Coordinates of C-alpha atoms in Angstrom, one line a residue:
M514 CA 0.0 0.0 0.0
P515 CA 1.4 3.4 -0.9
W516 CA 2.3 5.5 2.2
I517 CA -0.2 8.2 1.4
D518 CA -3.0 5.6 1.4
D519 CA -1.8 4.3 4.8
V520 CA -1.8 7.9 6.0
N521 CA -5.5 8.5 4.9
R522 CA -6.6 5.0 6.2
T523 CA -5.2 6.0 9.5
L524 CA -6.9 9.4 9.5
E525 CA -10.2 7.7 8.5
A526 CA -9.9 5.2 11.4
A527 CA -9.1 8.2 13.7
R528 CA -12.3 10.0 12.7
G529 CA -14.3 7.0 14.1
I530 CA -12.8 7.3 17.6
E531 CA -14.6 9.3 20.3
P532 CA -12.5 12.4 21.1
T533 CA -12.3 11.7 24.8
R534 CA -9.1 12.0 26.8
R535 CA -8.5 8.3 26.2
G536 CA -9.6 8.5 22.5
V537 CA -7.4 11.5 21.8
R538 CA -4.4 9.4 23.1
S539 CA -5.3 6.6 20.6
I540 CA -5.5 9.1 17.7
L541 CA -2.2 10.6 18.8
Y542 CA -0.7 7.1 18.6
G543 CA -2.1 6.4 15.2
V544 CA -0.6 9.6 13.7
W545 CA 2.7 8.8 15.4
L546 CA 2.7 5.3 14.1
V547 CA 2.1 6.4 10.5
M548 CA 4.9 9.0 10.8
R549 CA 7.2 6.3 12.2
S550 CA 6.4 4.0 9.4
A551 CA 7.5 6.5 6.6
E552 CA 10.5 5.6 4.7
F553 CA 13.6 6.6 6.6
S554 CA 14.6 9.1 3.9
V555 CA 11.2 10.8 4.5
R556 CA 11.3 10.5 8.2
D557 CA 14.8 12.0 8.2
L558 CA 13.4 15.2 6.7
Y559 CA 11.9 16.0 10.1
R560 CA 15.3 17.5 10.9
S561 CA 14.6 20.3 8.4
F562 CA 11.4 21.4 10.2
A563 CA 11.8 24.6 12.3
E564 CA 10.3 24.6 15.7
T565 CA 8.7 28.0 15.0
D566 CA 7.0 26.6 11.9
L567 CA 5.7 23.6 13.9
N568 CA 4.4 25.6 16.7
D569 CA 2.8 28.2 14.4
G570 CA 1.2 25.6 12.3
S571 CA -0.2 23.5 15.2
A572 CA -1.7 26.6 16.9
Q573 CA -4.0 27.0 14.0
R574 CA -5.3 23.4 13.8
T575 CA -8.6 22.2 15.4
L576 CA -9.2 18.6 16.2
E577 CA -11.3 18.4 13.0
D578 CA -8.5 19.8 11.0
C579 CA -6.2 17.2 12.3
L580 CA -8.3 14.3 11.1
R581 CA -9.1 15.5 7.5
E582 CA -7.9 13.6 4.6
I583 CA -4.6 14.7 3.1
S584 CA -4.9 15.2 -0.7
M585 CA -1.4 15.9 -1.8
P586 CA 0.8 14.2 -4.4
T587 CA 3.7 12.0 -3.0
R588 CA 5.6 11.1 -6.2
T589 CA 8.8 13.0 -5.3
L590 CA 10.7 13.5 -2.0
S591 CA 9.8 17.2 -2.0
Q592 CA 6.1 16.3 -2.2
K593 CA 6.4 13.7 0.5
K594 CA 8.1 16.4 2.7
K595 CA 5.1 18.5 2.5
V596 CA 2.9 15.6 3.6
Y597 CA 5.2 14.8 6.4
F598 CA 5.3 18.4 7.6
E599 CA 1.5 18.4 7.6
L600 CA 1.5 15.3 9.8
A601 CA 4.1 16.8 12.1
V602 CA 1.9 19.9 12.7
R603 CA -1.1 17.7 13.3
L604 CA 0.8 15.5 15.8
R605 CA 1.9 18.5 17.8
A606 CA -1.8 20.0 17.7
L607 CA -3.1 16.6 18.9
E608 CA -0.6 16.6 21.7
D609 CA -1.7 20.1 22.8
Y610 CA -5.3 19.0 22.6
F611 CA -4.6 16.1 24.8
F612 CA -3.0 18.2 27.5
S613 CA -6.0 20.6 27.3
L614 CA -8.1 17.6 28.4
D615 CA -5.7 16.3 31.0
D616 CA -6.8 17.0 34.6
G617 CA -3.4 16.3 36.0
S618 CA -4.6 13.6 38.3
P619 CA -1.7 11.2 39.4
T620 CA -1.2 8.0 37.5
T621 CA -1.0 5.0 39.8
S622 CA -0.5 2.1 37.4
G623 CA 1.5 1.5 34.3
R624 CA -1.7 0.2 32.6
H625 CA -3.0 3.8 32.6
F626 CA -0.3 4.7 30.0
L627 CA -1.3 1.9 27.6
V628 CA -2.7 3.1 24.3
E629 CA -3.9 1.1 21.2
F630 CA -4.5 1.8 17.6
D631 CA -5.4 -0.6 14.9
G632 CA -4.1 -3.6 16.9
N633 CA -0.8 -1.9 17.8
K634 CA 0.0 -1.1 21.4
A635 CA 2.4 1.3 23.2
Y636 CA 2.8 3.4 26.3
F637 CA 1.8 7.0 25.8
L638 CA 3.9 8.5 28.6
H639 CA 2.7 12.0 29.1
R640 CA 5.8 13.2 30.9
A641 CA 8.2 15.5 29.2
P642 CA 11.7 14.2 28.8
R643 CA 13.9 15.5 31.6
N644 CA 17.1 16.0 29.6
R645 CA 15.9 17.4 26.3
S646 CA 13.5 19.9 24.8
P647 CA 12.5 20.3 21.1
K648 CA 15.2 22.0 19.1
D649 CA 15.7 22.6 15.4
K650 CA 17.7 20.1 13.4
E651 CA 16.7 17.1 15.7
S652 CA 15.0 14.0 14.6
F653 CA 11.4 12.8 14.6
F654 CA 12.2 10.5 17.6
R655 CA 13.7 13.3 19.6
R656 CA 11.0 15.9 19.1
G657 CA 8.0 14.5 17.2
L658 CA 6.2 14.8 20.5
A659 CA 7.2 17.9 22.5
R660 CA 5.9 17.2 26.0
S661 CA 5.4 13.4 25.9
R662 CA 6.8 10.2 24.4
M663 CA 5.7 6.9 22.9
I664 CA 7.3 3.7 24.2
P665 CA 6.5 0.4 22.4
T666 CA 5.2 -2.5 24.6
T667 CA 7.9 -4.7 23.0
L668 CA 11.5 -3.9 22.3
S669 CA 14.0 -6.4 20.7
G670 CA 11.5 -9.1 21.5
I671 CA 11.3 -8.2 25.2
R672 CA 8.1 -7.2 26.9
V673 CA 8.1 -3.7 28.3
E674 CA 6.3 -3.0 31.6
M675 CA 5.7 0.3 33.3
K676 CA 5.9 0.5 37.2
V677 CA 4.6 3.5 38.9
P678 CA 5.5 3.5 42.7
R679 CA 4.1 6.0 45.1
D680 CA 6.5 8.9 45.1
P681 CA 5.6 11.9 47.4
R682 CA 9.3 12.8 47.7
G683 CA 9.6 13.1 43.9
R684 CA 6.5 15.3 43.9
M685 CA 8.2 17.5 46.5
R686 CA 11.4 17.7 44.5
L687 CA 9.5 18.5 41.3
S688 CA 7.7 21.4 43.1
R689 CA 11.0 22.7 44.1
S690 CA 12.8 22.2 40.8
E691 CA 15.5 20.3 42.5
P692 CA 18.4 18.8 40.6
L693 CA 18.7 15.0 40.7
R694 CA 21.5 13.3 42.5
F695 CA 22.6 9.7 42.5
G696 CA 24.5 7.8 45.2
A697 CA 26.9 5.2 44.0
G698 CA 28.1 2.6 46.5
L699 CA 31.0 0.1 46.2
F700 CA 32.3 -2.5 48.7
P701 CA 35.8 -2.7 49.9
D702 CA 37.3 -6.2 50.5
L703 CA 34.3 -7.9 49.0
A704 CA 34.8 -11.5 47.8
F705 CA 32.7 -13.9 45.8
G706 CA 32.1 -17.6 46.3
F707 CA 31.3 -19.6 43.2
G708 CA 29.2 -22.8 42.7
D709 CA 29.1 -25.1 39.6
E710 CA 25.8 -25.8 37.9
E711 CA 25.2 -28.0 34.9
D712 CA 25.6 -25.3 32.4
G713 CA 27.9 -22.8 34.2
F714 CA 28.6 -21.0 37.4
I715 CA 26.6 -19.1 40.0
V716 CA 27.7 -16.8 42.8
N717 CA 26.5 -18.6 45.9
R718 CA 28.3 -16.5 48.5
V719 CA 29.3 -12.9 49.0
T720 CA 31.5 -11.9 51.9
C721 CA 32.1 -8.3 53.0
A722 CA 33.0 -7.1 56.4
E723 CA 30.4 -4.8 58.0
Q724 CA 28.5 -4.6 54.7
I725 CA 25.1 -3.7 56.2
A726 CA 26.7 -1.0 58.3
T727 CA 28.4 0.4 55.2
I728 CA 25.1 0.5 53.3
G729 CA 23.3 2.1 56.2
S730 CA 26.0 4.8 56.4
Q731 CA 25.9 5.4 52.7
L732 CA 22.1 5.7 52.6
D733 CA 22.2 8.1 55.5
D734 CA 24.6 10.4 53.6
A735 CA 22.5 10.0 50.5
S736 CA 19.5 11.3 52.3
K737 CA 21.5 14.2 53.9
K738 CA 22.8 15.1 50.4
R739 CA 19.2 14.9 49.0
C740 CA 19.9 12.0 46.6
F741 CA 16.8 10.6 44.9
A742 CA 18.5 7.3 44.1
V743 CA 21.3 5.0 45.2
I744 CA 22.8 2.2 43.0
Y745 CA 24.9 -0.8 44.2
P746 CA 26.9 -3.1 41.9
E747 CA 26.0 -6.4 40.3
L748 CA 26.1 -9.6 42.4
T749 CA 27.1 -7.8 45.6
V750 CA 23.9 -7.9 47.6
S751 CA 22.8 -11.2 49.0
E752 CA 19.3 -12.2 49.9
D753 CA 20.0 -11.8 53.6
I754 CA 21.5 -8.3 53.0
L755 CA 18.6 -7.3 50.8
Q756 CA 16.0 -8.3 53.5
Q757 CA 18.0 -6.3 56.1
M758 CA 18.0 -3.2 53.8
S759 CA 14.3 -3.4 53.2
D760 CA 13.6 -3.8 56.9
N761 CA 15.9 -1.0 58.0
M762 CA 14.5 1.4 55.4
G763 CA 10.9 0.5 56.3
D764 CA 11.0 0.5 60.1
G765 CA 13.0 3.8 60.5
T766 CA 16.2 2.3 61.6
W767 CA 17.9 4.0 58.7
R768 CA 17.3 7.6 57.7
V769 CA 16.2 7.7 54.1
D770 CA 14.1 10.8 54.1
N771 CA 14.7 11.9 50.5
L772 CA 15.2 8.7 48.6
S773 CA 12.8 7.5 46.0
M774 CA 14.7 4.5 44.7
V775 CA 17.5 2.1 45.6
V776 CA 18.8 -0.4 43.1
A777 CA 20.0 -3.0 45.6
G778 CA 22.8 -4.6 43.4
S779 CA 21.9 -8.0 42.2
R780 CA 22.2 -11.6 43.3
H781 CA 21.9 -15.1 41.8
V782 CA 18.6 -16.5 43.1
R783 CA 16.9 -19.8 42.5
G784 CA 13.2 -19.4 41.5
Q785 CA 10.3 -21.7 42.3
D786 CA 10.9 -23.3 38.8
G787 CA 14.4 -24.4 40.0
L788 CA 16.2 -22.0 37.6
F789 CA 18.7 -19.3 38.6
R790 CA 18.3 -15.7 37.6
N791 CA 20.5 -12.7 38.1
A792 CA 18.0 -10.5 39.9
A793 CA 18.2 -6.8 40.8
A794 CA 15.7 -5.7 43.4
I795 CA 14.6 -2.0 43.0
L796 CA 13.2 -0.7 46.2
D797 CA 11.3 2.5 46.9
G798 CA 12.4 5.0 49.5
Y799 CA 10.3 3.0 52.2
G800 CA 12.0 -0.3 51.6
E801 CA 9.2 -1.8 49.5
E802 CA 9.9 -3.6 46.3
I803 CA 9.0 -1.7 43.2
V804 CA 10.1 -4.4 40.8
V805 CA 12.8 -7.1 40.3
H806 CA 14.7 -6.8 37.0
N807 CA 16.1 -10.1 35.8
K808 CA 19.3 -9.9 33.7
L809 CA 18.5 -10.6 30.0
L810 CA 21.9 -12.0 28.9
R811 CA 24.3 -14.5 30.3
Y812 CA 27.9 -13.5 31.0
L813 CA 30.2 -15.8 29.0
D814 CA 33.3 -13.8 28.3
G815 CA 35.6 -14.1 31.3
P816 CA 37.8 -16.7 33.1
Y817 CA 34.8 -18.7 34.2
A818 CA 32.2 -20.9 32.4
M819 CA 29.0 -19.3 31.3
E820 CA 26.8 -17.7 33.9
A821 CA 24.1 -20.4 34.7
I822 CA 21.1 -18.1 34.7
E823 CA 17.7 -18.1 32.9
P824 CA 17.4 -14.8 31.0
G825 CA 14.7 -12.3 32.0
T826 CA 11.8 -11.6 29.7
E827 CA 10.8 -8.1 30.8
L828 CA 12.2 -4.6 30.5
N829 CA 10.8 -2.7 33.5
I830 CA 10.6 1.1 33.4
V831 CA 10.1 2.9 36.7
V832 CA 8.1 6.1 36.4
L833 CA 8.8 8.4 39.3
E834 CA 7.3 11.8 39.7
D835 CA 10.4 13.6 38.4
A836 CA 12.3 10.9 36.4
V837 CA 11.7 8.0 34.2
V838 CA 14.3 5.2 34.8
V839 CA 15.2 1.8 33.4
C840 CA 17.6 -0.8 34.9
A841 CA 20.1 -2.8 33.0
I842 CA 22.4 -5.5 34.6
C843 CA 25.9 -5.3 33.2
L844 CA 25.8 -7.2 29.9
D845 CA 22.2 -6.1 29.3
F846 CA 23.8 -2.6 28.6
C847 CA 27.4 -3.1 27.6
H848 CA 26.8 -5.7 24.9
L849 CA 27.8 -3.7 21.7
T850 CA 27.1 -6.3 19.0
E851 CA 23.5 -7.5 19.9
D852 CA 20.3 -5.6 19.5
T853 CA 19.5 -5.2 23.2
P854 CA 16.5 -3.1 24.2
H855 CA 18.2 -0.6 26.5
G856 CA 19.5 1.5 23.7
S857 CA 16.1 1.9 22.2
V858 CA 14.0 3.0 25.0
D859 CA 13.1 6.7 25.6
V860 CA 13.8 7.2 29.3
D861 CA 15.6 9.9 31.3
Y862 CA 18.1 7.6 33.0
V863 CA 19.6 4.2 32.5
V864 CA 21.0 2.8 35.7
V865 CA 23.4 -0.1 35.5
P866 CA 24.7 -2.3 38.4
S867 CA 27.8 -4.0 37.0
C868 CA 30.7 -6.1 37.8
G869 CA 33.9 -6.5 35.7
D870 CA 37.1 -4.9 34.7
D871 CA 38.4 -2.1 32.3
R872 CA 37.0 -3.8 29.2
T873 CA 33.5 -4.0 30.8
I874 CA 33.3 -0.3 31.8
S875 CA 34.8 0.7 28.4
S876 CA 31.9 -1.0 26.7
H877 CA 29.5 0.7 29.1
L878 CA 31.0 4.0 28.1
E879 CA 30.6 3.4 24.4
K880 CA 26.9 2.4 24.9
A881 CA 26.3 5.4 27.1
K882 CA 27.4 7.6 24.3
V883 CA 24.9 6.0 21.9
V884 CA 22.0 6.4 24.4
K885 CA 23.0 10.0 24.9
L886 CA 23.1 10.6 21.2
H887 CA 19.7 9.0 20.5
W888 CA 17.7 10.2 23.4
K889 CA 19.8 12.6 25.4
A890 CA 19.3 10.1 28.3
H891 CA 22.0 9.9 31.0
T892 CA 23.6 6.6 32.1
V893 CA 24.8 5.8 35.6
V894 CA 27.0 2.7 35.9
V895 CA 28.2 1.4 39.3
Q896 CA 30.6 -1.4 38.8
Q897 CA 32.5 -3.5 41.3
F898 CA 35.9 -4.5 40.1
H899 CA 36.4 -8.2 39.4
D900 CA 38.6 -10.0 36.9
G901 CA 39.1 -13.4 38.5
K902 CA 42.7 -12.7 39.4
E903 CA 44.6 -12.1 42.6
H904 CA 45.9 -8.5 43.0
A905 CA 48.2 -6.8 45.6
P906 CA 46.6 -4.2 47.8
G907 CA 46.0 -1.0 45.8
A908 CA 47.0 -2.6 42.4
A909 CA 43.5 -2.7 41.2
P910 CA 40.6 -0.2 41.6
L911 CA 37.8 -0.8 44.0
G912 CA 35.5 -0.3 41.0
Y913 CA 34.2 2.3 38.5
V914 CA 31.6 4.9 38.5
L915 CA 30.1 6.4 35.3
G916 CA 27.7 9.2 35.7
H917 CA 28.6 12.3 33.7
S918 CA 26.4 14.8 31.9
S919 CA 29.1 15.2 29.2
L920 CA 30.9 12.1 27.8
D921 CA 33.1 13.7 25.3
E922 CA 36.3 13.9 27.4
I923 CA 35.7 10.8 29.5
D924 CA 38.0 7.8 29.3
V925 CA 38.3 4.6 31.4
G926 CA 41.0 6.0 33.6
L927 CA 38.7 8.8 34.8
L928 CA 36.1 6.2 35.8
R929 CA 38.3 4.0 38.0
T930 CA 37.9 4.7 41.7
M931 CA 39.2 3.6 45.1
E932 CA 36.4 5.4 46.9
P933 CA 33.4 3.3 48.2
W934 CA 30.9 6.2 48.0
S935 CA 30.3 8.8 45.4
I936 CA 27.5 11.3 44.7
L937 CA 26.7 12.3 41.1
S938 CA 24.6 15.2 39.9
L939 CA 22.9 14.7 36.6

């Protein structure tokens, strides 16, 4: 079917949708879909559209105007450009119309963001990206929508889920226009114990002197410094330590006044099906579990056999009042030759508990640059050093922390650290 026919079929279907708040979301999605489906040579022309022209054009469009058939030729690229600009203006007008209907009531479930058009589904996240605003010369994906974003329900074959925790602290930060700070915790003298499974290894023991006291001290400092999130490295937090963290945050033993999220490292855990998973528990600021992210890819590149885990099947996006965050565990993010979903999701921050050496953090840095280029999203990696070798004291770093607003001048040497605690402003 010629693209212009698909455009007008979409507009015809949209005219049959009741223009309620929910209906306008579906219409928005339909127009966004048909713009996304244009040939890439046409879609790339979006970069030539000036913001002043888009804003002036959208201000003049009524809802009825936005749904009228488009009767323009599309034989040449210049003709297709005119059609694409008309759709761009309509999409912005529909977005404005949606916000005129929006009553601002809080969203309490990820299902509330779901939208459907012609059998397709996505999440219409009516939260403006934190780290970007519409600018001339930018692409359709960066600014097709000015105050919201569309996130597919499936990326790279992985199901996408939205989690919306209660977040009064985020609401308070938003009202004060506070900058967001992350805490990054590493563990001195941490050691792994390994077990053999049929198809590889698991970490079945983590030893670290005074680990729960270290975590308590770090979370206390995070709260005093008004951090909104704290991240711990991959495979460093056992089930027992995780339970103590949850209890101490929930019963007031620890001061966590300002926190909205703690990524409690990860651990190898056996499920009821008998299979191991590399699981990162994400807690809210009250010690309650928001979600558990299961690592999507097995580690198989180091001195050990393959990581004996069953891969996860979901990508969980956490929607806080003042930030949209996705978690990746180590290889989920730093794999540079597979089509992993974390590089394709429009969020504000990617947070990565990790474990490895210079090569690992180097790959994280390269992927962070890609994510910054595509979405202007920031990446925070907290990586415990481990390479399977013995090292003299001080000969190897304690770990690595990546959390920089500009990545142009960053190299691996700048990411190595001997400090167990860092605070990052992004």
